[in-house]
CSV table of C-alpha atoms in Angstrom, one decimal:
chain,number,residue,atom,x,y,z
V,1,UNK,CA,0.1,0.1,0.2
V,2,UNK,CA,1.5,3.2,-1.2
V,3,UNK,CA,2.2,5.9,1.7
V,4,UNK,CA,3.0,8.9,-0.5
V,5,UNK,CA,0.0,11.5,0.1
V,6,UNK,CA,0.2,12.2,-3.7
V,7,UNK,CA,-0.1,8.8,-5.0
V,8,UNK,CA,-3.1,8.4,-2.4
V,9,UNK,CA,-4.7,11.2,-3.9
V,10,UNK,CA,-4.3,10.1,-7.6
V,11,UNK,CA,-5.5,6.6,-6.8
V,12,UNK,CA,-8.8,8.1,-5.3
V,13,UNK,CA,-9.4,11.0,-7.6
V,14,UNK,CA,-8.1,8.9,-11.1
V,15,UNK,CA,-11.1,6.3,-11.4
V,16,UNK,CA,-13.6,9.2,-10.7
V,17,UNK,CA,-12.2,11.5,-13.2
V,18,UNK,CA,-11.9,8.4,-15.8
V,19,UNK,CA,-15.5,7.3,-15.0
V,20,UNK,CA,-16.7,11.0,-15.4
V,21,UNK,CA,-15.0,11.4,-18.5
V,22,UNK,CA,-16.4,8.2,-19.6
V,23,UNK,CA,-19.9,9.2,-18.9
V,24,UNK,CA,-19.5,12.6,-20.9
V,25,UNK,CA,-17.9,11.0,-24.2
V,26,UNK,CA,-20.8,8.4,-23.7
V,27,UNK,CA,-23.2,10.8,-24.1
V,28,UNK,CA,-21.6,13.1,-26.1
V,29,UNK,CA,-19.1,11.0,-28.5
V,30,UNK,CA,-17.8,14.3,-30.3
V,31,UNK,CA,-16.5,15.6,-27.0
V,32,UNK,CA,-14.3,12.7,-26.9
V,33,UNK,CA,-12.6,13.5,-30.3
V,34,UNK,CA,-12.2,17.2,-29.5
V,35,UNK,CA,-10.4,16.5,-26.1
V,36,UNK,CA,-8.4,13.5,-27.8
V,37,UNK,CA,-7.3,16.2,-30.5
V,38,UNK,CA,-6.5,18.6,-27.9
V,39,UNK,CA,-4.2,16.6,-25.8
V,40,UNK,CA,-2.7,14.9,-28.9
V,41,UNK,CA,-2.0,18.4,-30.1
V,42,UNK,CA,-0.6,19.8,-26.8
V,43,UNK,CA,1.7,16.7,-26.4
V,44,UNK,CA,3.5,18.0,-29.7
V,45,UNK,CA,4.3,21.3,-27.7
V,46,UNK,CA,5.6,19.3,-24.9
V,47,UNK,CA,3.1,21.2,-22.8
V,48,UNK,CA,1.1,18.5,-21.6
V,49,UNK,CA,1.4,17.7,-17.6
V,50,UNK,CA,2.9,14.5,-16.9
V,51,UNK,CA,1.9,12.3,-13.6
V,52,UNK,CA,4.1,9.9,-11.9
V,53,UNK,CA,2.6,6.8,-10.4
V,54,UNK,CA,4.2,3.6,-9.4
V,55,UNK,CA,7.3,4.6,-11.8
V,56,UNK,CA,5.3,5.2,-14.6
V,57,UNK,CA,4.8,8.2,-16.5
V,58,UNK,CA,0.9,8.9,-17.1
V,59,UNK,CA,-0.1,11.6,-19.8
V,60,UNK,CA,-3.1,12.8,-20.5
V,61,UNK,CA,-3.6,11.4,-23.8
V,62,UNK,CA,-3.0,8.1,-21.8
V,63,UNK,CA,-6.2,9.1,-19.5
V,64,UNK,CA,-8.3,10.1,-22.6
V,65,UNK,CA,-7.6,7.1,-24.5
V,66,UNK,CA,-8.5,4.9,-21.8
V,67,UNK,CA,-11.9,6.7,-21.4
V,68,UNK,CA,-12.4,6.2,-25.2
V,69,UNK,CA,-11.5,2.4,-25.1
V,70,UNK,CA,-14.0,2.3,-22.1
V,71,UNK,CA,-16.7,3.8,-24.3
V,72,UNK,CA,-15.9,1.6,-27.1
V,73,UNK,CA,-16.7,-1.5,-25.0
V,74,UNK,CA,-19.7,-0.4,-23.7
V,75,UNK,CA,-20.8,0.6,-27.4
V,76,UNK,CA,-19.5,-2.8,-28.6
V,77,UNK,CA,-21.8,-4.6,-25.9
V,78,UNK,CA,-24.4,-3.0,-27.8
V,79,UNK,CA,-23.7,-4.9,-30.7
V,80,UNK,CA,-21.8,-2.5,-32.6
V,81,UNK,CA,-19.2,-3.7,-35.0
V,82,UNK,CA,-15.6,-2.5,-36.0
V,83,UNK,CA,-13.6,-3.6,-38.8
V,84,UNK,CA,-11.9,-7.2,-38.5
V,85,UNK,CA,-8.6,-6.0,-39.6
V,86,UNK,CA,-8.5,-3.7,-37.1
V,87,UNK,CA,-9.3,-6.4,-34.2
V,88,UNK,CA,-6.3,-8.5,-35.8
V,89,UNK,CA,-4.0,-5.5,-35.3
V,90,UNK,CA,-5.5,-5.0,-31.5
V,91,UNK,CA,-5.1,-8.2,-30.6
V,92,UNK,CA,-1.2,-8.2,-31.9
V,93,UNK,CA,-0.8,-5.4,-30.3
V,94,UNK,CA,-1.8,-6.9,-27.0
V,95,UNK,CA,0.3,-9.9,-27.8
V,96,UNK,CA,3.1,-8.0,-28.4
V,97,UNK,CA,2.6,-6.2,-24.8
V,98,UNK,CA,2.3,-9.4,-23.4
V,99,UNK,CA,5.6,-10.6,-24.6
V,100,UNK,CA,7.0,-7.5,-23.5
V,101,UNK,CA,6.3,-7.7,-20.2
V,102,UNK,CA,8.1,-11.0,-19.9
V,103,UNK,CA,11.0,-9.8,-21.5
V,104,UNK,CA,11.4,-6.4,-20.7
V,105,UNK,CA,9.0,-5.6,-17.7
V,106,UNK,CA,5.8,-3.7,-17.7
V,107,UNK,CA,7.2,0.1,-18.0
V,108,UNK,CA,9.1,-0.9,-20.8
V,109,UNK,CA,6.5,-3.0,-22.8
V,110,UNK,CA,3.8,-0.2,-22.0
V,111,UNK,CA,6.3,2.7,-23.2
V,112,UNK,CA,6.7,0.9,-26.4
V,113,UNK,CA,3.0,-0.1,-27.1
V,114,UNK,CA,1.8,3.4,-26.6
V,115,UNK,CA,2.2,4.8,-29.8
V,116,UNK,CA,0.3,2.4,-31.9
V,117,UNK,CA,-2.3,2.2,-29.1
V,118,UNK,CA,-3.5,5.8,-29.5
V,119,UNK,CA,-4.1,5.5,-33.2
V,120,UNK,CA,-5.7,2.2,-33.1
V,121,UNK,CA,-8.0,3.2,-30.3
V,122,UNK,CA,-8.9,6.6,-32.5
V,123,UNK,CA,-9.9,4.2,-35.1
V,124,UNK,CA,-11.9,2.1,-33.0
V,125,UNK,CA,-13.7,4.9,-31.2
V,126,UNK,CA,-14.4,7.0,-34.3
V,127,UNK,CA,-15.9,4.0,-36.2
V,128,UNK,CA,-17.9,2.4,-33.2
V,129,UNK,CA,-19.1,5.5,-31.1
V,130,UNK,CA,-19.2,8.5,-33.9
V,131,UNK,CA,-20.3,6.3,-36.7
V,132,UNK,CA,-21.5,7.3,-40.1
V,133,UNK,CA,-21.8,10.7,-39.2
V,134,UNK,CA,-18.2,11.2,-37.8
V,135,UNK,CA,-16.6,13.1,-41.1
V,136,UNK,CA,-19.3,16.0,-41.1
V,137,UNK,CA,-18.5,16.7,-37.3
V,138,UNK,CA,-14.5,16.0,-37.5
V,139,UNK,CA,-14.1,18.6,-40.4
V,140,UNK,CA,-14.7,21.5,-38.0
V,141,UNK,CA,-12.6,20.2,-35.2
V,142,UNK,CA,-9.9,20.0,-38.2
V,143,UNK,CA,-10.3,23.4,-39.4
V,144,UNK,CA,-10.2,24.7,-35.5
V,145,UNK,CA,-6.9,22.9,-34.8
V,146,UNK,CA,-5.5,23.9,-38.0
V,147,UNK,CA,-6.2,27.7,-37.3
V,148,UNK,CA,-4.7,27.3,-33.7
V,149,UNK,CA,-1.5,26.1,-35.7
V,150,UNK,CA,-1.4,28.4,-38.3
V,151,UNK,CA,-1.2,31.0,-35.2
V,152,UNK,CA,1.3,29.4,-33.5
V,153,UNK,CA,3.4,28.9,-36.6
V,154,UNK,CA,3.0,32.8,-37.5
V,155,UNK,CA,4.3,33.4,-33.9
V,156,UNK,CA,7.5,31.6,-34.7
V,157,UNK,CA,8.1,33.3,-37.8
V,158,UNK,CA,7.6,36.7,-36.5
V,159,UNK,CA,10.0,35.8,-33.7
V,160,UNK,CA,12.8,33.7,-35.2
V,161,UNK,CA,12.3,34.3,-38.7
V,162,UNK,CA,11.8,31.9,-42.1
V,163,UNK,CA,15.1,30.6,-42.4
V,164,UNK,CA,15.7,28.5,-39.1
V,165,UNK,CA,15.9,25.5,-40.7
V,166,UNK,CA,18.9,26.3,-43.5
V,167,UNK,CA,20.4,27.9,-40.0
V,168,UNK,CA,19.6,25.9,-37.0
V,169,UNK,CA,17.2,22.9,-38.4
V,170,UNK,CA,14.5,24.2,-36.2
V,171,UNK,CA,11.2,24.5,-37.9
V,172,UNK,CA,7.8,26.2,-36.7
V,173,UNK,CA,5.6,23.1,-37.0
V,174,UNK,CA,6.5,19.2,-36.5
V,175,UNK,CA,5.5,16.9,-39.2
V,176,UNK,CA,2.2,15.9,-37.4
V,177,UNK,CA,1.4,19.5,-36.7
V,178,UNK,CA,2.2,20.6,-40.4
V,179,UNK,CA,0.1,17.5,-41.6
V,180,UNK,CA,-3.1,18.7,-39.9
V,181,UNK,CA,-2.6,22.3,-41.0
V,182,UNK,CA,-2.2,21.1,-44.8
V,183,UNK,CA,-5.4,18.5,-44.3
V,184,UNK,CA,-7.4,21.4,-43.0
V,185,UNK,CA,-5.8,23.7,-46.6
V,186,UNK,CA,-7.1,21.0,-48.6
V,187,UNK,CA,-10.6,20.8,-46.8
V,188,UNK,CA,-10.9,24.4,-47.4
V,189,UNK,CA,-10.1,24.2,-51.1
V,190,UNK,CA,-13.4,21.8,-51.0
V,191,UNK,CA,-15.7,24.0,-49.4
V,192,UNK,CA,-17.6,27.4,-51.2
V,193,UNK,CA,-16.6,30.8,-50.3
V,194,UNK,CA,-13.7,33.6,-50.6
V,195,UNK,CA,-12.6,32.9,-46.9
V,196,UNK,CA,-12.0,29.2,-47.3
V,197,UNK,CA,-9.8,30.0,-50.3
V,198,UNK,CA,-7.7,32.6,-48.6
V,199,UNK,CA,-7.6,30.2,-45.4
V,200,UNK,CA,-6.5,27.4,-47.9
V,201,UNK,CA,-3.5,29.6,-49.3
V,202,UNK,CA,-2.6,30.5,-45.6
V,203,UNK,CA,-2.3,26.7,-44.7
V,204,UNK,CA,-0.1,26.0,-47.6
V,205,UNK,CA,2.2,28.7,-47.5
V,206,UNK,CA,2.6,27.8,-43.2
V,207,UNK,CA,3.1,24.4,-44.6
V,208,UNK,CA,5.8,25.3,-47.1
V,209,UNK,CA,7.7,27.6,-44.9
V,210,UNK,CA,7.7,24.8,-42.4
V,211,UNK,CA,10.1,22.6,-44.6
V,212,UNK,CA,8.1,19.3,-43.5
V,213,UNK,CA,9.2,17.4,-47.0
V,214,UNK,CA,7.1,14.1,-45.8
V,215,UNK,CA,4.2,16.5,-45.7
V,216,UNK,CA,4.9,18.1,-49.0
V,217,UNK,CA,4.5,14.4,-50.4
V,218,UNK,CA,1.4,13.7,-48.8
V,219,UNK,CA,-0.4,16.9,-49.5
V,220,UNK,CA,0.7,16.6,-53.0
V,221,UNK,CA,-1.1,13.1,-53.0
V,222,UNK,CA,-3.9,14.2,-51.8
V,223,UNK,CA,-4.3,17.2,-53.7
V,224,UNK,CA,-3.6,15.1,-57.1
V,225,UNK,CA,-7.0,12.9,-55.5
V,226,UNK,CA,-8.8,15.9,-55.1
V,227,UNK,CA,-8.0,17.2,-58.7
V,228,UNK,CA,-9.1,14.0,-60.4
V,229,UNK,CA,-12.0,13.1,-58.3
V,230,UNK,CA,-15.2,13.8,-59.7
V,231,UNK,CA,-17.4,12.0,-56.9
V,232,UNK,CA,-18.5,15.3,-54.8
V,233,UNK,CA,-21.6,15.9,-52.9
V,234,UNK,CA,-22.8,18.7,-55.1
V,235,UNK,CA,-21.9,17.4,-58.4
V,236,UNK,CA,-19.2,17.9,-61.2
V,237,UNK,CA,-19.7,21.9,-60.6
V,238,UNK,CA,-18.1,21.9,-57.3
V,239,UNK,CA,-15.3,19.4,-58.7
V,240,UNK,CA,-14.1,21.7,-61.5
V,241,UNK,CA,-14.4,24.7,-58.5
V,242,UNK,CA,-12.0,22.5,-56.5
V,243,UNK,CA,-9.3,22.0,-59.4
V,244,UNK,CA,-9.6,25.6,-60.0
V,245,UNK,CA,-8.9,26.4,-56.3
V,246,UNK,CA,-6.0,23.8,-56.2
V,247,UNK,CA,-4.4,25.6,-59.5
V,248,UNK,CA,-5.0,29.0,-57.7
V,249,UNK,CA,-3.2,28.1,-54.5
V,250,UNK,CA,-0.2,26.3,-55.8
V,251,UNK,CA,-0.1,29.1,-58.4
V,252,UNK,CA,0.3,31.5,-55.6
V,253,UNK,CA,2.6,29.3,-53.4
V,254,UNK,CA,5.1,29.1,-56.7
V,255,UNK,CA,4.5,32.9,-57.1
V,256,UNK,CA,5.7,33.3,-53.3
V,257,UNK,CA,8.8,31.3,-53.8
V,258,UNK,CA,9.9,33.0,-56.7
V,259,UNK,CA,9.3,36.7,-55.6
V,260,UNK,CA,8.6,36.2,-51.9
V,261,UNK,CA,11.1,36.7,-49.1
V,262,UNK,CA,15.0,35.6,-49.5
V,263,UNK,CA,14.6,33.8,-46.1
V,264,UNK,CA,11.8,31.6,-47.3
V,265,UNK,CA,13.7,30.7,-50.4
V,266,UNK,CA,16.8,30.2,-49.1
V,267,UNK,CA,15.1,27.6,-46.2
V,268,UNK,CA,13.1,25.9,-49.1
V,269,UNK,CA,16.3,25.5,-51.1
V,270,UNK,CA,18.1,23.9,-48.3
V,271,UNK,CA,15.3,21.5,-47.6
V,272,UNK,CA,15.1,20.3,-51.3
V,273,UNK,CA,18.9,20.3,-51.9
V,274,UNK,CA,19.8,17.7,-49.1
V,275,UNK,CA,17.0,15.0,-50.5
V,276,UNK,CA,19.1,12.4,-51.1
V,277,UNK,CA,20.3,8.9,-50.3
V,278,UNK,CA,23.4,9.9,-48.6
V,279,UNK,CA,22.9,9.4,-44.9
V,280,UNK,CA,25.4,11.9,-43.6
V,281,UNK,CA,24.0,14.6,-45.4
V,282,UNK,CA,20.1,14.2,-45.9
V,283,UNK,CA,17.5,12.8,-43.5
V,284,UNK,CA,15.6,10.8,-46.1
V,285,UNK,CA,19.1,8.9,-46.4
V,286,UNK,CA,19.6,8.3,-42.8
V,287,UNK,CA,15.9,7.3,-42.7
V,288,UNK,CA,16.7,4.8,-45.7
V,289,UNK,CA,19.8,3.4,-44.2
V,290,UNK,CA,17.9,2.8,-41.2
V,291,UNK,CA,14.8,1.0,-42.9
V,292,UNK,CA,17.1,-1.3,-44.8
V,293,UNK,CA,18.8,-2.3,-41.5
V,294,UNK,CA,16.0,-3.0,-39.3
V,295,UNK,CA,14.5,-5.3,-42.4
V,296,UNK,CA,17.9,-7.2,-42.6
V,297,UNK,CA,17.3,-7.7,-38.7
V,298,UNK,CA,13.9,-8.7,-39.7
V,299,UNK,CA,14.9,-11.5,-41.8
V,300,UNK,CA,17.1,-13.0,-39.1
V,301,UNK,CA,14.3,-13.0,-36.5
V,302,UNK,CA,12.6,-16.2,-35.2
V,303,UNK,CA,9.4,-17.5,-37.0
V,304,UNK,CA,7.2,-16.4,-34.5
V,305,UNK,CA,8.4,-12.6,-34.5
V,306,UNK,CA,8.3,-12.7,-38.2
V,307,UNK,CA,4.5,-13.5,-37.8
V,308,UNK,CA,3.6,-11.6,-35.3
V,309,UNK,CA,6.0,-9.0,-34.1
V,310,UNK,CA,8.6,-8.9,-31.5
V,311,UNK,CA,8.0,-8.4,-27.7
V,312,UNK,CA,7.1,-4.8,-27.2
V,313,UNK,CA,10.1,-3.2,-25.7
V,314,UNK,CA,12.6,-4.6,-28.1
V,315,UNK,CA,13.3,-1.5,-29.6
V,316,UNK,CA,14.4,-0.6,-33.1
V,317,UNK,CA,18.4,-0.4,-32.9
V,318,UNK,CA,20.2,-0.4,-36.1
V,319,UNK,CA,23.1,1.2,-37.7
V,320,UNK,CA,23.0,4.3,-39.4
V,321,UNK,CA,26.4,5.1,-41.2
V,322,UNK,CA,28.9,4.7,-38.3
V,323,UNK,CA,26.4,5.3,-35.6
V,324,UNK,CA,24.1,3.3,-33.6
V,325,UNK,CA,20.3,4.9,-33.6
V,326,UNK,CA,17.5,3.8,-31.3
V,327,UNK,CA,14.9,6.3,-32.4
V,328,UNK,CA,11.9,5.0,-33.9
V,329,UNK,CA,12.0,4.0,-37.6
V,330,UNK,CA,10.2,7.1,-39.1
V,331,UNK,CA,8.1,4.7,-41.1
V,332,UNK,CA,4.7,3.6,-40.3
V,333,UNK,CA,4.9,0.3,-42.3
V,334,UNK,CA,8.3,-0.8,-40.8
V,335,UNK,CA,6.8,0.0,-37.3
V,336,UNK,CA,3.8,-2.2,-37.6
V,337,UNK,CA,6.1,-5.0,-39.4
V,338,UNK,CA,8.5,-5.1,-36.5
V,339,UNK,CA,5.9,-4.8,-33.9
V,340,UNK,CA,3.0,-6.8,-35.0
V,341,UNK,CA,4.6,-8.9,-37.6
V,342,UNK,CA,3.7,-9.7,-41.1
V,343,UNK,CA,0.1,-10.7,-40.1
V,344,UNK,CA,-0.1,-7.0,-38.3
V,345,UNK,CA,1.2,-5.4,-41.5
V,346,UNK,CA,-1.0,-7.3,-43.9
V,347,UNK,CA,-4.1,-6.7,-41.6
V,348,UNK,CA,-3.0,-2.8,-41.3
V,349,UNK,CA,-2.5,-2.6,-45.1
V,350,UNK,CA,-6.1,-4.1,-45.4
V,351,UNK,CA,-7.5,-1.8,-42.9
V,352,UNK,CA,-6.0,1.4,-44.6
V,353,UNK,CA,-7.1,-0.2,-48.2
V,354,UNK,CA,-10.8,-0.6,-46.7
V,355,UNK,CA,-10.7,3.1,-45.3
V,356,UNK,CA,-9.7,4.4,-48.8
V,357,UNK,CA,-12.2,2.4,-50.6
V,358,UNK,CA,-15.1,3.6,-47.9
V,359,UNK,CA,-13.6,7.2,-47.9
V,360,UNK,CA,-15.4,8.1,-51.1
V,361,UNK,CA,-18.8,7.7,-49.9
V,362,UNK,CA,-17.9,10.6,-47.5
V,363,UNK,CA,-16.8,12.9,-50.2
V,364,UNK,CA,-13.8,13.8,-52.2
V,365,UNK,CA,-12.0,15.5,-49.6
V,366,UNK,CA,-12.1,12.8,-47.1
V,367,UNK,CA,-10.8,10.2,-49.8
V,368,UNK,CA,-8.1,12.8,-50.5
V,369,UNK,CA,-7.0,12.8,-46.9
V,370,UNK,CA,-6.5,9.2,-46.3
V,371,UNK,CA,-4.7,8.9,-49.6
V,372,UNK,CA,-2.2,11.4,-48.3
V,373,UNK,CA,-1.9,9.2,-44.9
V,374,UNK,CA,-0.9,6.4,-47.0
V,375,UNK,CA,1.7,8.5,-48.4
V,376,UNK,CA,2.7,10.1,-45.0
V,377,UNK,CA,3.4,6.7,-43.4
V,378,UNK,CA,6.5,6.1,-45.7
V,379,UNK,CA,8.3,8.9,-43.7
V,380,UNK,CA,6.8,9.1,-40.1
V,381,UNK,CA,4.4,7.0,-37.9
V,382,UNK,CA,0.8,8.1,-37.7
V,383,UNK,CA,0.1,10.7,-35.1
V,384,UNK,CA,-2.8,10.0,-32.7
V,385,UNK,CA,-5.2,12.0,-34.1
V,386,UNK,CA,-5.0,10.5,-37.8
V,387,UNK,CA,-6.7,7.5,-36.5
V,388,UNK,CA,-9.8,9.7,-36.4
V,389,UNK,CA,-9.2,10.1,-40.1
V,390,UNK,CA,-9.1,6.4,-40.7
V,391,UNK,CA,-11.7,5.6,-38.4
V,392,UNK,CA,-14.1,8.3,-39.9
V,393,UNK,CA,-13.6,6.5,-43.3
V,394,UNK,CA,-14.0,3.2,-41.7
V,395,UNK,CA,-17.2,4.2,-40.4
V,396,UNK,CA,-18.9,4.7,-43.7
V,397,UNK,CA,-20.4,1.2,-44.4
V,398,UNK,CA,-23.2,2.0,-45.9
V,399,UNK,CA,-23.9,5.3,-47.9
V,400,UNK,CA,-26.2,7.5,-45.5
V,401,UNK,CA,-28.3,10.3,-47.3
V,402,UNK,CA,-26.5,13.3,-45.6
V,403,UNK,CA,-23.4,11.5,-43.8
V,404,UNK,CA,-21.0,12.9,-45.8
V,405,UNK,CA,-22.3,16.6,-46.5
V,406,UNK,CA,-19.6,19.0,-46.2
V,407,UNK,CA,-19.6,21.5,-43.3
V,408,UNK,CA,-20.5,24.9,-44.5
V,409,UNK,CA,-17.9,27.7,-42.8
V,410,UNK,CA,-19.0,30.9,-45.1
């Protein structure tokens, strides 16, 4: 029995807070999405409080994820269904955690499982609790969050200038933040109104100045889907409007690069010139060499580890150049393969493919975002909030008359 008063208070108040949060989310599921997004974004700024309990660091997103998971259990008891491939990855993640406890202890296994668990819980919650109406509700959440991140980026540029990447390597937004901003810009393009076009252009300029090249690639893929897509709620006229908006936005970005501030031109030039396979001068080369080494290690693992994944806590140690790297692989597919094995990777690919196929029922904008995520996963793991996007696509199991109606912000 712990004697620390702080620990005793947490043990007494923690369950009450968790239950109360579950009650609120159970009654108003969209609140769960807003709270989850909030704590996930705050975590990227390293401002979220941390609670120490029995040697574990408990973050706000842990508490919110537990609440979302509890509400999902209640909904599933009411015979709501989730994608079978999602159950496969969740089952394999649980198996990896159990094996990790035996090999590396509870703390090591829990810490190693957190990142994937956040994403899959968000997918499950959106599909089971928000349902077919998830996407129209989530669009406003995305726009509000992106607005906050745009302001944060503008404050950064005002304080430090536009050329911090070429100088110190610092960026206004990290990859997950920049992806949210880019996604909101794409959503704004699909909405009518001049204010939406202006907001979209501002989002794209901020993403460009943030020098997140993986986000650039994901945005281009999503923009391509928007440009060639013909399935939209308001018919082909809106589809043409979307294409015109994309052309105008990207033309404005190119014009800004040519005639804009010298600092921005230098920073973009640095970002593009370092894209190579040389691990000593390129982050892409660094990642590529790490992926190759990790895949070589995977080939030497036991049949069990190859099939269902290594015990949680094993880590991702690899050799890049002459150094040893222990950071995450910066690749969602490699992470899933090593963590959940070939079965897990297969189930995850099926999950994304199913989401991509169903997303067409939610409008071209949703499909574009899912397609962009497929590309983004090559350079980074999915951030927790991106599980809401995939879950919204999976929730579209049957066409609903107005389930895919785009929100109007005019």
